[in-house]
Short mmCIF file of C-alpha atoms and ligand atoms in Angstrom, two decimals:
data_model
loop_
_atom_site.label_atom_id
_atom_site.label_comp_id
_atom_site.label_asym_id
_atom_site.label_seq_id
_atom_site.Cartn_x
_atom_site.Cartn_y
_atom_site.Cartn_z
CA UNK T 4 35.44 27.49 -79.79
CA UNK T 5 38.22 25.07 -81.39
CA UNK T 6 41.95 25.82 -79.88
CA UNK T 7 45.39 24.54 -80.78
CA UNK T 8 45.47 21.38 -77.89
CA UNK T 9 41.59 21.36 -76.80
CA UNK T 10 38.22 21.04 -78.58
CA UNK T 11 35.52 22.93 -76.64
CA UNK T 12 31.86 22.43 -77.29
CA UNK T 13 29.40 24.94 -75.55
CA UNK T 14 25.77 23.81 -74.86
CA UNK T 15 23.42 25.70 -72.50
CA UNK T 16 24.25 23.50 -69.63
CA UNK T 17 27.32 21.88 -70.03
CA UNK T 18 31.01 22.47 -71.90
CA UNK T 19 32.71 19.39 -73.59
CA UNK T 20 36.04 20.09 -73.52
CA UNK T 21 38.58 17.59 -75.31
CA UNK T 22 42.42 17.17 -74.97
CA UNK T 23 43.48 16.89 -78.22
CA UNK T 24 47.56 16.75 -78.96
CA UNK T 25 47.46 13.04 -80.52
CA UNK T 26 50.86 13.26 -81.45
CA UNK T 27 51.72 13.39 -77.82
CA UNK T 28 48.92 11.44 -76.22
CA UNK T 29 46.99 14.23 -75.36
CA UNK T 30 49.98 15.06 -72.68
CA UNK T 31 49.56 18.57 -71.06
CA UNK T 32 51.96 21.25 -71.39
CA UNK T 33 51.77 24.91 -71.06
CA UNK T 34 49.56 25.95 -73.90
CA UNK T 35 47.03 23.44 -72.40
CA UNK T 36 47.26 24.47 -69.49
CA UNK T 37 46.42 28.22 -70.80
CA UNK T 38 43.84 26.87 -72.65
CA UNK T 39 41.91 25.09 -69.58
CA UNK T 40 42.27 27.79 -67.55
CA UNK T 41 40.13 30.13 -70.36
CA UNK T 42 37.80 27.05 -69.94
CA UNK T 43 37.54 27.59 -66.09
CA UNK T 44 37.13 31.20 -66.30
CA UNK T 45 34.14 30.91 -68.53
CA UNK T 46 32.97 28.16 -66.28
CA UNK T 47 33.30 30.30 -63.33
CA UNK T 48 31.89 33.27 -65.42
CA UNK T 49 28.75 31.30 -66.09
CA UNK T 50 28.10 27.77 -64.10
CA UNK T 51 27.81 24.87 -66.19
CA UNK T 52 28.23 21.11 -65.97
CA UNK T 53 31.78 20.27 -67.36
CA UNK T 54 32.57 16.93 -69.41
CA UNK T 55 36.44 16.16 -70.29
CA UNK T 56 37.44 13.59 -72.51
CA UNK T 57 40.92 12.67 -74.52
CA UNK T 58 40.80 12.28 -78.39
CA UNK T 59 42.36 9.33 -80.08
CA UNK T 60 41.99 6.51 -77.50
CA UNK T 61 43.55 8.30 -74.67
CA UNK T 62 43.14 10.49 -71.95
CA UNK T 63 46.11 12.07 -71.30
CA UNK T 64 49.65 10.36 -71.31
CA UNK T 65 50.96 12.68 -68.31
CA UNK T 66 52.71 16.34 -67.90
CA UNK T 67 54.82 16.86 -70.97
CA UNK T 68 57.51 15.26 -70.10
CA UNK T 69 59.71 17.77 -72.80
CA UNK T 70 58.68 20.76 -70.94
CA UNK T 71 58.82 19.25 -67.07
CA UNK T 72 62.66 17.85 -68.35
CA UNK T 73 63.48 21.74 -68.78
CA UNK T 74 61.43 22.95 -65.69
CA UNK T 75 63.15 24.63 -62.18
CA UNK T 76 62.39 24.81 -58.86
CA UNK T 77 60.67 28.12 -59.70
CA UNK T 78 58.08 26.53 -61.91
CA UNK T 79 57.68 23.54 -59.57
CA UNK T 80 56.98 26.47 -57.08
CA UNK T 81 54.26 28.29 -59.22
CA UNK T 82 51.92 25.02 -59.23
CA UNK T 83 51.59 24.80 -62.80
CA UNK T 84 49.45 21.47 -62.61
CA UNK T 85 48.62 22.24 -59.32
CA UNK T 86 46.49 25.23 -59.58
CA UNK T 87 44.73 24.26 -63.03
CA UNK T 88 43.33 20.79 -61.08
CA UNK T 89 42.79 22.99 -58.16
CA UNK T 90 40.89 25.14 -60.32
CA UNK T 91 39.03 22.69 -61.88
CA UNK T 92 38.08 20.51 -59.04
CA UNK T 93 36.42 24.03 -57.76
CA UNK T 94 34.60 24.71 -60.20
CA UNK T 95 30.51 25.98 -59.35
CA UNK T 96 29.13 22.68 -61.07
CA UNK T 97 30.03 19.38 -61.35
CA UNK T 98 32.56 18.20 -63.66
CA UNK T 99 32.83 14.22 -65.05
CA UNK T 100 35.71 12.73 -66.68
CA UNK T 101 35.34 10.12 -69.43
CA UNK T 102 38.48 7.98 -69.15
CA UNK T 103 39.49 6.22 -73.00
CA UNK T 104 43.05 4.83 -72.32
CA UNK T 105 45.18 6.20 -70.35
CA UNK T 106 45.29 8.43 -67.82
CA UNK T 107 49.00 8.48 -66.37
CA UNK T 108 50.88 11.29 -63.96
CA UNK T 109 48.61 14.52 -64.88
CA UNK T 110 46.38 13.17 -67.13
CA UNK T 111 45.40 10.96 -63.67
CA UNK T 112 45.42 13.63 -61.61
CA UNK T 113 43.29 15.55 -64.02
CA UNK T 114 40.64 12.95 -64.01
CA UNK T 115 41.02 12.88 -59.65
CA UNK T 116 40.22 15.90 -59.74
CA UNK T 117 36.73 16.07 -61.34
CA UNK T 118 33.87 14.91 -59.66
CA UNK T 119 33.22 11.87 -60.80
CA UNK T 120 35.11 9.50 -63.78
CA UNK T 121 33.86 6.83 -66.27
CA UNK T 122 35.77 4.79 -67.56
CA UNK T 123 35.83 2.61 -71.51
CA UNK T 124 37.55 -0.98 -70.68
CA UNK T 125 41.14 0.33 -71.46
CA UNK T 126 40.93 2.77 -69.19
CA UNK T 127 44.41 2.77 -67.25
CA UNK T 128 44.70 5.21 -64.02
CA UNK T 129 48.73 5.54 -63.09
CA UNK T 130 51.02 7.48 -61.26
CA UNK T 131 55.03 6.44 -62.70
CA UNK T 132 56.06 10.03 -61.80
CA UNK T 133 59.11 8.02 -59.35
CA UNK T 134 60.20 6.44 -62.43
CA UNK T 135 61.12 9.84 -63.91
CA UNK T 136 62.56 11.50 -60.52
CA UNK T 137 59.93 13.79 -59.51
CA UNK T 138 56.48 12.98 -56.98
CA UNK T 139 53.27 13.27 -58.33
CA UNK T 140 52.68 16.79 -57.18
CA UNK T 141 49.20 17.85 -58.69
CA UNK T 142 46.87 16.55 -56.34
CA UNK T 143 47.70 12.38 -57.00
CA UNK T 144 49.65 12.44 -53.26
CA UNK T 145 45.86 13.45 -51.17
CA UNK T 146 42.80 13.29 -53.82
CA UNK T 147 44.10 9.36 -54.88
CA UNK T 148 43.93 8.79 -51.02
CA UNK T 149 40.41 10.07 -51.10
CA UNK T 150 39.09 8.64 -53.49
CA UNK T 151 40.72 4.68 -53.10
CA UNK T 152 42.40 4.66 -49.37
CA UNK T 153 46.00 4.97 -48.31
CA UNK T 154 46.56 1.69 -49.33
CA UNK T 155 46.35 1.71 -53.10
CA UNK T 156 47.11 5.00 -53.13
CA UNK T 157 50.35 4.16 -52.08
CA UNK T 158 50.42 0.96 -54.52
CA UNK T 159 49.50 3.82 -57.25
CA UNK T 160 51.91 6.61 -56.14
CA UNK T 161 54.75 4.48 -54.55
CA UNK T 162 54.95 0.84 -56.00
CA UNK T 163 54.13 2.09 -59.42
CA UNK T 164 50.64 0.04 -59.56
CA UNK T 165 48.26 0.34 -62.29
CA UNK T 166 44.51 0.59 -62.22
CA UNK T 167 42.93 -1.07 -64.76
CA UNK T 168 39.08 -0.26 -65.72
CA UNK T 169 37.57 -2.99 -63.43
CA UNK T 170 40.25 -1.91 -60.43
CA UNK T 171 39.07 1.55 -60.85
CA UNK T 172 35.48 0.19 -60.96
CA UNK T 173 35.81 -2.29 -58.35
CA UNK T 174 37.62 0.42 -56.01
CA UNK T 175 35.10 2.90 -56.49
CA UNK T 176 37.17 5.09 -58.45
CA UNK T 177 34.82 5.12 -61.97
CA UNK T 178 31.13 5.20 -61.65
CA UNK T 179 30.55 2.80 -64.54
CA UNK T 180 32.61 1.07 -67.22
CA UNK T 181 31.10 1.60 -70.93
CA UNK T 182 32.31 0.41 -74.66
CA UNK T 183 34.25 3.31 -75.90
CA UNK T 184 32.09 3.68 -78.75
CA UNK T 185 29.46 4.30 -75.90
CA UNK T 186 31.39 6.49 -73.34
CA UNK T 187 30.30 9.96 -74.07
CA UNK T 188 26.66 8.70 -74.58
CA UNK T 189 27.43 7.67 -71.07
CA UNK T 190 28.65 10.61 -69.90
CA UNK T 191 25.79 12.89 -71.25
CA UNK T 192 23.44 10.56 -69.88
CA UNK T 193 24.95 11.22 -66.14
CA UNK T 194 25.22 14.68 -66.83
CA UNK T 195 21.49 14.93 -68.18
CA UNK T 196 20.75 13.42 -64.28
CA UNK T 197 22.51 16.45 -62.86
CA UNK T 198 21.22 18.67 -64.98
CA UNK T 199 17.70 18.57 -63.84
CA UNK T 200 18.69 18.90 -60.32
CA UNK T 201 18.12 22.51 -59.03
CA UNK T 202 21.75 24.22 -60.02
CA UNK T 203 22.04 25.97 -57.32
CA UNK T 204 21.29 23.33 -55.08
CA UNK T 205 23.78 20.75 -57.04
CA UNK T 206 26.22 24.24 -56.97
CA UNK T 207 26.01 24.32 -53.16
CA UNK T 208 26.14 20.43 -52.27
CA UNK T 209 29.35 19.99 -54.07
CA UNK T 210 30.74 23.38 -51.88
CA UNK T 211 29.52 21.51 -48.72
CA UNK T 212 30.23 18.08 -49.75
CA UNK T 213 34.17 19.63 -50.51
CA UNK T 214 34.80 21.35 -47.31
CA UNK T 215 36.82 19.84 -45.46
CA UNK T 216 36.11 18.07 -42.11
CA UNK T 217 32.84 18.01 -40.38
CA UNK T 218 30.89 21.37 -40.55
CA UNK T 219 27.16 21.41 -40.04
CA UNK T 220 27.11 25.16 -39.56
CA UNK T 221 28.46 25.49 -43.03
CA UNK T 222 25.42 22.75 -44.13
CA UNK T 223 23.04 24.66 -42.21
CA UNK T 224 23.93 28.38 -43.60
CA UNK T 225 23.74 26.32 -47.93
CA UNK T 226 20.45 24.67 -46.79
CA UNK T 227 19.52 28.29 -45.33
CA UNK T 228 20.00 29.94 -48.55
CA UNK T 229 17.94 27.05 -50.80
CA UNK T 230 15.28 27.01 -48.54
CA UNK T 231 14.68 30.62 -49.89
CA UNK T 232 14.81 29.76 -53.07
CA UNK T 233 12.03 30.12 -55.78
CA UNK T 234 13.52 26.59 -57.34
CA UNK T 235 13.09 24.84 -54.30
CA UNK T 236 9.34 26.11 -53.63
CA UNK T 237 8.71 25.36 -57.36
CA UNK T 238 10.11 21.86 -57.53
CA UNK T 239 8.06 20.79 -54.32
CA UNK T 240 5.35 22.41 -55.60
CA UNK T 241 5.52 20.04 -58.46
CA UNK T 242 6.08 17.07 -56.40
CA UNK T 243 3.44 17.65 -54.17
CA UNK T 244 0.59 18.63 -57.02
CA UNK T 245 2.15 15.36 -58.65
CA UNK T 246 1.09 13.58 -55.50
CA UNK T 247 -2.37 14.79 -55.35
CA UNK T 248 -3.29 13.97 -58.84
N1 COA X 28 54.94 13.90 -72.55
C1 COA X 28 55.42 14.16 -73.76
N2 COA X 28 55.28 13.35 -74.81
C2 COA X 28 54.61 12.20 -74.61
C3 COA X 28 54.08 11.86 -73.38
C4 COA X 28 54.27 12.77 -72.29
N3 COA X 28 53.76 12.54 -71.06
N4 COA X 28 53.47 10.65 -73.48
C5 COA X 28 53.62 10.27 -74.74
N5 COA X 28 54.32 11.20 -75.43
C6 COA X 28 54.71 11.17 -76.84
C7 COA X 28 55.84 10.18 -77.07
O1 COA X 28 57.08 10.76 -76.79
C8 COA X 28 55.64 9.86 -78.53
O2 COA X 28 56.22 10.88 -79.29
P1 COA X 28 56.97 10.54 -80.69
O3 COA X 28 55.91 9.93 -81.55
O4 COA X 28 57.45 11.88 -81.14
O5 COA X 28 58.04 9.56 -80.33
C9 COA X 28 54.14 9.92 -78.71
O6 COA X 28 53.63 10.67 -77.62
C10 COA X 28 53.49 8.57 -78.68
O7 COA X 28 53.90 7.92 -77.49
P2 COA X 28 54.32 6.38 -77.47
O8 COA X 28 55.05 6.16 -76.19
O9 COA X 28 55.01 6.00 -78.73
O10 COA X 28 52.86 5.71 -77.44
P3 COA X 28 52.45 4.28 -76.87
O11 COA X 28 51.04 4.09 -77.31
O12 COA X 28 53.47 3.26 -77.21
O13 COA X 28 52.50 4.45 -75.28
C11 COA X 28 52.06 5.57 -73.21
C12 COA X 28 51.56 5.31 -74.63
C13 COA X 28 51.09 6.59 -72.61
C14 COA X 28 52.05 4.29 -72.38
C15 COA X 28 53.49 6.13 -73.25
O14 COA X 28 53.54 7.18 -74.18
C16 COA X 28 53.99 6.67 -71.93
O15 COA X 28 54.40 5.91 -71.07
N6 COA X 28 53.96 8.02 -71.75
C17 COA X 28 54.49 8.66 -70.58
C18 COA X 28 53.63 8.41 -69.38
C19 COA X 28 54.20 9.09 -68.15
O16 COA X 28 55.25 8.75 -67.66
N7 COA X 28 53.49 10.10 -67.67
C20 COA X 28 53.86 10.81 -66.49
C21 COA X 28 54.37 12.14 -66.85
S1 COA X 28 54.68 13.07 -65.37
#
């Protein structure tokens, strides 16, 4: 499937899905917002890892800043951002983002809101939504907070800070910094680890490991359900006959 502001590539257990408007640094307006939303559905249709990347050196330069000039309270209301990242960061199966560039206002949020980011040594992670007279309203304000502390979250959101590739690294924010020549090998690699985990067992850690708070019933009632499953006999099974031999 090849649309007008994302490239999707469908394997068997994973979607590549790249923002692709160079002339406007991959920013996200409507129609890719549209666009990643047919993504999700499918994803939620039929589980599969989920790898996002930005053509052309970047990630994603932000909102469209020509569409959010013209948009009201109304469409600040409706979420735009908000429920895509929402979407996305709910999705059954993990989701990576490989970071090339930049990844300012959106684009940032987008990648805060997968599971887990790499990062190519330009990678830039930034929040200058202040500078333009709005807040960073898709998710930068809480998930930045989780992911690097109040602290430089509020460097990020409030003070306009940057995070370079070894920040992001350094603060836990990227699992690994790779050439950029070698990012998606990267990324496939990681996702090649997931992918031989049981899926519904990687499905129902990252529903437990999301909820918020402290909640061992919850725990309890996903480990109930796996320790039914024919995956989980077969894959000790394995390991067990494994030992023996
Ligand atoms: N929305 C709409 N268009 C954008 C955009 C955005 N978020 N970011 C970049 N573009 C467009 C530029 O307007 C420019 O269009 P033009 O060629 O018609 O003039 C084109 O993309 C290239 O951008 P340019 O600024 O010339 O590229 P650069 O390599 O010098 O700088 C950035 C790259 C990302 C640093 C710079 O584009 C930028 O600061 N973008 C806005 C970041 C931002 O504030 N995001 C938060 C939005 S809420």
């Amino acid at each position: 499937m090849s649309t007008a502001t994302v490239q999707v590539e469908e394997a068997e257990d994973r979607v590549v899905v790249t923002l692709h408007r160079p002339q406007a640094r991959n920013a996200i307006n409507a129609a890719m917002v549209a666009e990643l939303h047919e993504v999700c559905a499918a994803l939620e249709e039929r589980p599969r890892l989920l790898l996002l990347t930005g053509a052309g050196g970047t990630f994603a330069a932000g909102a469209d800043i020509a569409e959010l000039r013209d948009r009201d309270r109304e469409q600040a209301l409706q979420g735009i951002n908000s429920r895509l990242f929402d979407r996305i960061a709910r999705l059954p199966l993990p989701t990576v983002a490989a970071v090339d560039g930049y990844a300012l206002g959106g684009g940032a949020e987008l990648a805060y809101a997968c599971d887990i980011r790499l990062a190519s040594p330009t990678a830039t992670f930034g929040n200058p939504e202040p500078g333009l007279g709005i807040l960073a309203a898709a998710g930068a304000c809480w998930r930045l907070r989780d992911l690097v502390g109040a602290s430089v979250a509020k460097q990020v959101l409030l003070a306009g800070r940057r995070l370079d590739a070894d920040d992001a690294y350094r603060l836990g924010l990227v699992a690994e910094i790779a050439p950029a020549e070698e990012l998606l090998k990267h990324a496939h690699a990681l996702l090649d680890r997931m992918g031989r985990s049981g899926p519904l067992a990687l499905r129902l850690t990252k529903l437990v490991a999301d909820a918020p708070g402290g909640h061992p019933v919850i725990d309890d009632l996903a480990q109930a359900i796996l320790f039914e499953s024919e995956d989980k006999r077969t894959r000790m099974d394995t390991f067990l006959a494994g030992k023996r031999r």
